[in-house]
Amino acid sequence: MASSQLSRQMIALGIRVKAARNAALMTLAAELPAVVFSRLLGLHIDGATRWSQMAGAHQNAYAADFNRR
């Protein structure tokens, strides 16, 4: 299935694709360090850093949480 076809089907169901995409990116940016976020999604590090800043991410919290696992 092509992404354009999937997008049309989601719109027909009332799912706002861009809003859902941005919400997913914001959630990931809040939970992951920018470098991991960047590599995971293939984003440039500058873009990943901006997403992390907008999400209010604290990289020290990620390291502490990861260490507790």
mmCIF file with all atom_site columns, C-alpha atoms in Angstrom:
data_model
loop_
_atom_site.group_PDB
_atom_site.id
_atom_site.type_symbol
_atom_site.label_atom_id
_atom_site.label_alt_id
_atom_site.label_comp_id
_atom_site.label_asym_id
_atom_site.label_entity_id
_atom_site.label_seq_id
_atom_site.pdbx_PDB_ins_code
_atom_site.Cartn_x
_atom_site.Cartn_y
_atom_site.Cartn_z
_atom_site.occupancy
_atom_site.B_iso_or_equiv
_atom_site.pdbx_formal_charge
_atom_site.auth_seq_id
_atom_site.auth_comp_id
_atom_site.auth_asym_id
_atom_site.auth_atom_id
_atom_site.pdbx_PDB_model_num
ATOM 1  C CA . MET A 1 1  ? 0.000   0.000  0.000  1.00 0.00 ? 1  MET A CA 1
ATOM 2  C CA . ALA A 1 2  ? 1.390   3.378  -0.985 1.00 0.00 ? 2  ALA A CA 1
ATOM 3  C CA . SER A 1 3  ? 1.683   6.043  1.693  1.00 0.00 ? 3  SER A CA 1
ATOM 4  C CA . SER A 1 4  ? -0.660  8.337  -0.257 1.00 0.00 ? 4  SER A CA 1
ATOM 5  C CA . GLN A 1 5  ? -3.341  5.631  -0.309 1.00 0.00 ? 5  GLN A CA 1
ATOM 6  C CA . LEU A 1 6  ? -2.930  5.000  3.414  1.00 0.00 ? 6  LEU A CA 1
ATOM 7  C CA . SER A 1 7  ? -3.140  8.732  4.059  1.00 0.00 ? 7  SER A CA 1
ATOM 8  C CA . ARG A 1 8  ? -6.395  9.018  2.078  1.00 0.00 ? 8  ARG A CA 1
ATOM 9  C CA . GLN A 1 9  ? -7.918  6.091  3.971  1.00 0.00 ? 9  GLN A CA 1
ATOM 10 C CA . MET A 1 10 ? -6.953  7.566  7.323  1.00 0.00 ? 10 MET A CA 1
ATOM 11 C CA . ILE A 1 11 ? -8.427  10.946 6.360  1.00 0.00 ? 11 ILE A CA 1
ATOM 12 C CA . ALA A 1 12 ? -11.645 9.177  5.313  1.00 0.00 ? 12 ALA A CA 1
ATOM 13 C CA . LEU A 1 13 ? -11.790 7.663  8.811  1.00 0.00 ? 13 LEU A CA 1
ATOM 14 C CA . GLY A 1 14 ? -11.371 11.091 10.379 1.00 0.00 ? 14 GLY A CA 1
ATOM 15 C CA . ILE A 1 15 ? -7.761  10.601 11.460 1.00 0.00 ? 15 ILE A CA 1
ATOM 16 C CA . ARG A 1 16 ? -5.742  13.767 11.049 1.00 0.00 ? 16 ARG A CA 1
ATOM 17 C CA . VAL A 1 17 ? -2.491  12.352 9.692  1.00 0.00 ? 17 VAL A CA 1
ATOM 18 C CA . LYS A 1 18 ? -0.224  15.351 10.307 1.00 0.00 ? 18 LYS A CA 1
ATOM 19 C CA . ALA A 1 19 ? -1.472  15.805 13.875 1.00 0.00 ? 19 ALA A CA 1
ATOM 20 C CA . ALA A 1 20 ? -0.972  12.093 14.602 1.00 0.00 ? 20 ALA A CA 1
ATOM 21 C CA . ARG A 1 21 ? 2.531   12.175 13.090 1.00 0.00 ? 21 ARG A CA 1
ATOM 22 C CA . ASN A 1 22 ? 3.521   15.230 15.102 1.00 0.00 ? 22 ASN A CA 1
ATOM 23 C CA . ALA A 1 23 ? 2.132   13.736 18.319 1.00 0.00 ? 23 ALA A CA 1
ATOM 24 C CA . ALA A 1 24 ? 4.128   10.549 17.751 1.00 0.00 ? 24 ALA A CA 1
ATOM 25 C CA . LEU A 1 25 ? 7.317   12.511 17.024 1.00 0.00 ? 25 LEU A CA 1
ATOM 26 C CA . MET A 1 26 ? 6.786   14.692 20.104 1.00 0.00 ? 26 MET A CA 1
ATOM 27 C CA . THR A 1 27 ? 6.357   11.617 22.307 1.00 0.00 ? 27 THR A CA 1
ATOM 28 C CA . LEU A 1 28 ? 9.523   9.987  20.968 1.00 0.00 ? 28 LEU A CA 1
ATOM 29 C CA . ALA A 1 29 ? 11.467  13.245 21.244 1.00 0.00 ? 29 ALA A CA 1
ATOM 30 C CA . ALA A 1 30 ? 10.454  13.569 24.885 1.00 0.00 ? 30 ALA A CA 1
ATOM 31 C CA . GLU A 1 31 ? 11.565  10.035 25.724 1.00 0.00 ? 31 GLU A CA 1
ATOM 32 C CA . LEU A 1 32 ? 14.803  9.620  23.764 1.00 0.00 ? 32 LEU A CA 1
ATOM 33 C CA . PRO A 1 33 ? 18.045  11.571 23.561 1.00 0.00 ? 33 PRO A CA 1
ATOM 34 C CA . ALA A 1 34 ? 18.249  13.610 20.362 1.00 0.00 ? 34 ALA A CA 1
ATOM 35 C CA . VAL A 1 35 ? 21.060  11.453 18.952 1.00 0.00 ? 35 VAL A CA 1
ATOM 36 C CA . VAL A 1 36 ? 19.046  8.237  19.398 1.00 0.00 ? 36 VAL A CA 1
ATOM 37 C CA . PHE A 1 37 ? 15.909  9.909  18.036 1.00 0.00 ? 37 PHE A CA 1
ATOM 38 C CA . SER A 1 38 ? 17.908  11.155 15.051 1.00 0.00 ? 38 SER A CA 1
ATOM 39 C CA . ARG A 1 39 ? 19.423  7.778  14.212 1.00 0.00 ? 39 ARG A CA 1
ATOM 40 C CA . LEU A 1 40 ? 16.217  5.839  14.830 1.00 0.00 ? 40 LEU A CA 1
ATOM 41 C CA . LEU A 1 41 ? 14.187  7.913  12.366 1.00 0.00 ? 41 LEU A CA 1
ATOM 42 C CA . GLY A 1 42 ? 16.932  9.064  10.011 1.00 0.00 ? 42 GLY A CA 1
ATOM 43 C CA . LEU A 1 43 ? 16.492  12.722 10.939 1.00 0.00 ? 43 LEU A CA 1
ATOM 44 C CA . HIS A 1 44 ? 19.314  15.242 10.875 1.00 0.00 ? 44 HIS A CA 1
ATOM 45 C CA . ILE A 1 45 ? 20.620  15.814 14.401 1.00 0.00 ? 45 ILE A CA 1
ATOM 46 C CA . ASP A 1 46 ? 19.618  19.503 14.256 1.00 0.00 ? 46 ASP A CA 1
ATOM 47 C CA . GLY A 1 47 ? 16.005  18.584 13.541 1.00 0.00 ? 47 GLY A CA 1
ATOM 48 C CA . ALA A 1 48 ? 16.006  15.918 16.242 1.00 0.00 ? 48 ALA A CA 1
ATOM 49 C CA . THR A 1 49 ? 17.456  18.422 18.714 1.00 0.00 ? 49 THR A CA 1
ATOM 50 C CA . ARG A 1 50 ? 14.689  20.929 17.887 1.00 0.00 ? 50 ARG A CA 1
ATOM 51 C CA . TRP A 1 51 ? 12.017  18.265 18.397 1.00 0.00 ? 51 TRP A CA 1
ATOM 52 C CA . SER A 1 52 ? 13.598  17.352 21.750 1.00 0.00 ? 52 SER A CA 1
ATOM 53 C CA . GLN A 1 53 ? 13.666  20.987 22.839 1.00 0.00 ? 53 GLN A CA 1
ATOM 54 C CA . MET A 1 54 ? 10.022  21.493 21.842 1.00 0.00 ? 54 MET A CA 1
ATOM 55 C CA . ALA A 1 55 ? 9.092   18.358 23.784 1.00 0.00 ? 55 ALA A CA 1
ATOM 56 C CA . GLY A 1 56 ? 10.938  19.638 26.852 1.00 0.00 ? 56 GLY A CA 1
ATOM 57 C CA . ALA A 1 57 ? 13.140  16.561 26.963 1.00 0.00 ? 57 ALA A CA 1
ATOM 58 C CA . HIS A 1 58 ? 15.749  16.232 29.677 1.00 0.00 ? 58 HIS A CA 1
ATOM 59 C CA . GLN A 1 59 ? 18.581  13.981 28.550 1.00 0.00 ? 59 GLN A CA 1
ATOM 60 C CA . ASN A 1 60 ? 19.834  13.408 32.090 1.00 0.00 ? 60 ASN A CA 1
ATOM 61 C CA . ALA A 1 61 ? 16.474  11.899 33.012 1.00 0.00 ? 61 ALA A CA 1
ATOM 62 C CA . TYR A 1 62 ? 16.796  9.399  30.136 1.00 0.00 ? 62 TYR A CA 1
ATOM 63 C CA . ALA A 1 63 ? 20.235  8.282  31.309 1.00 0.00 ? 63 ALA A CA 1
ATOM 64 C CA . ALA A 1 64 ? 19.042  7.882  34.894 1.00 0.00 ? 64 ALA A CA 1
ATOM 65 C CA . ASP A 1 65 ? 15.944  5.947  33.819 1.00 0.00 ? 65 ASP A CA 1
ATOM 66 C CA . PHE A 1 66 ? 17.979  3.736  31.476 1.00 0.00 ? 66 PHE A CA 1
ATOM 67 C CA . ASN A 1 67 ? 20.434  3.008  34.295 1.00 0.00 ? 67 ASN A CA 1
ATOM 68 C CA . ARG A 1 68 ? 17.572  1.853  36.572 1.00 0.00 ? 68 ARG A CA 1
ATOM 69 C CA . ARG A 1 69 ? 16.363  -0.808 34.074 1.00 0.00 ? 69 ARG A CA 1
#
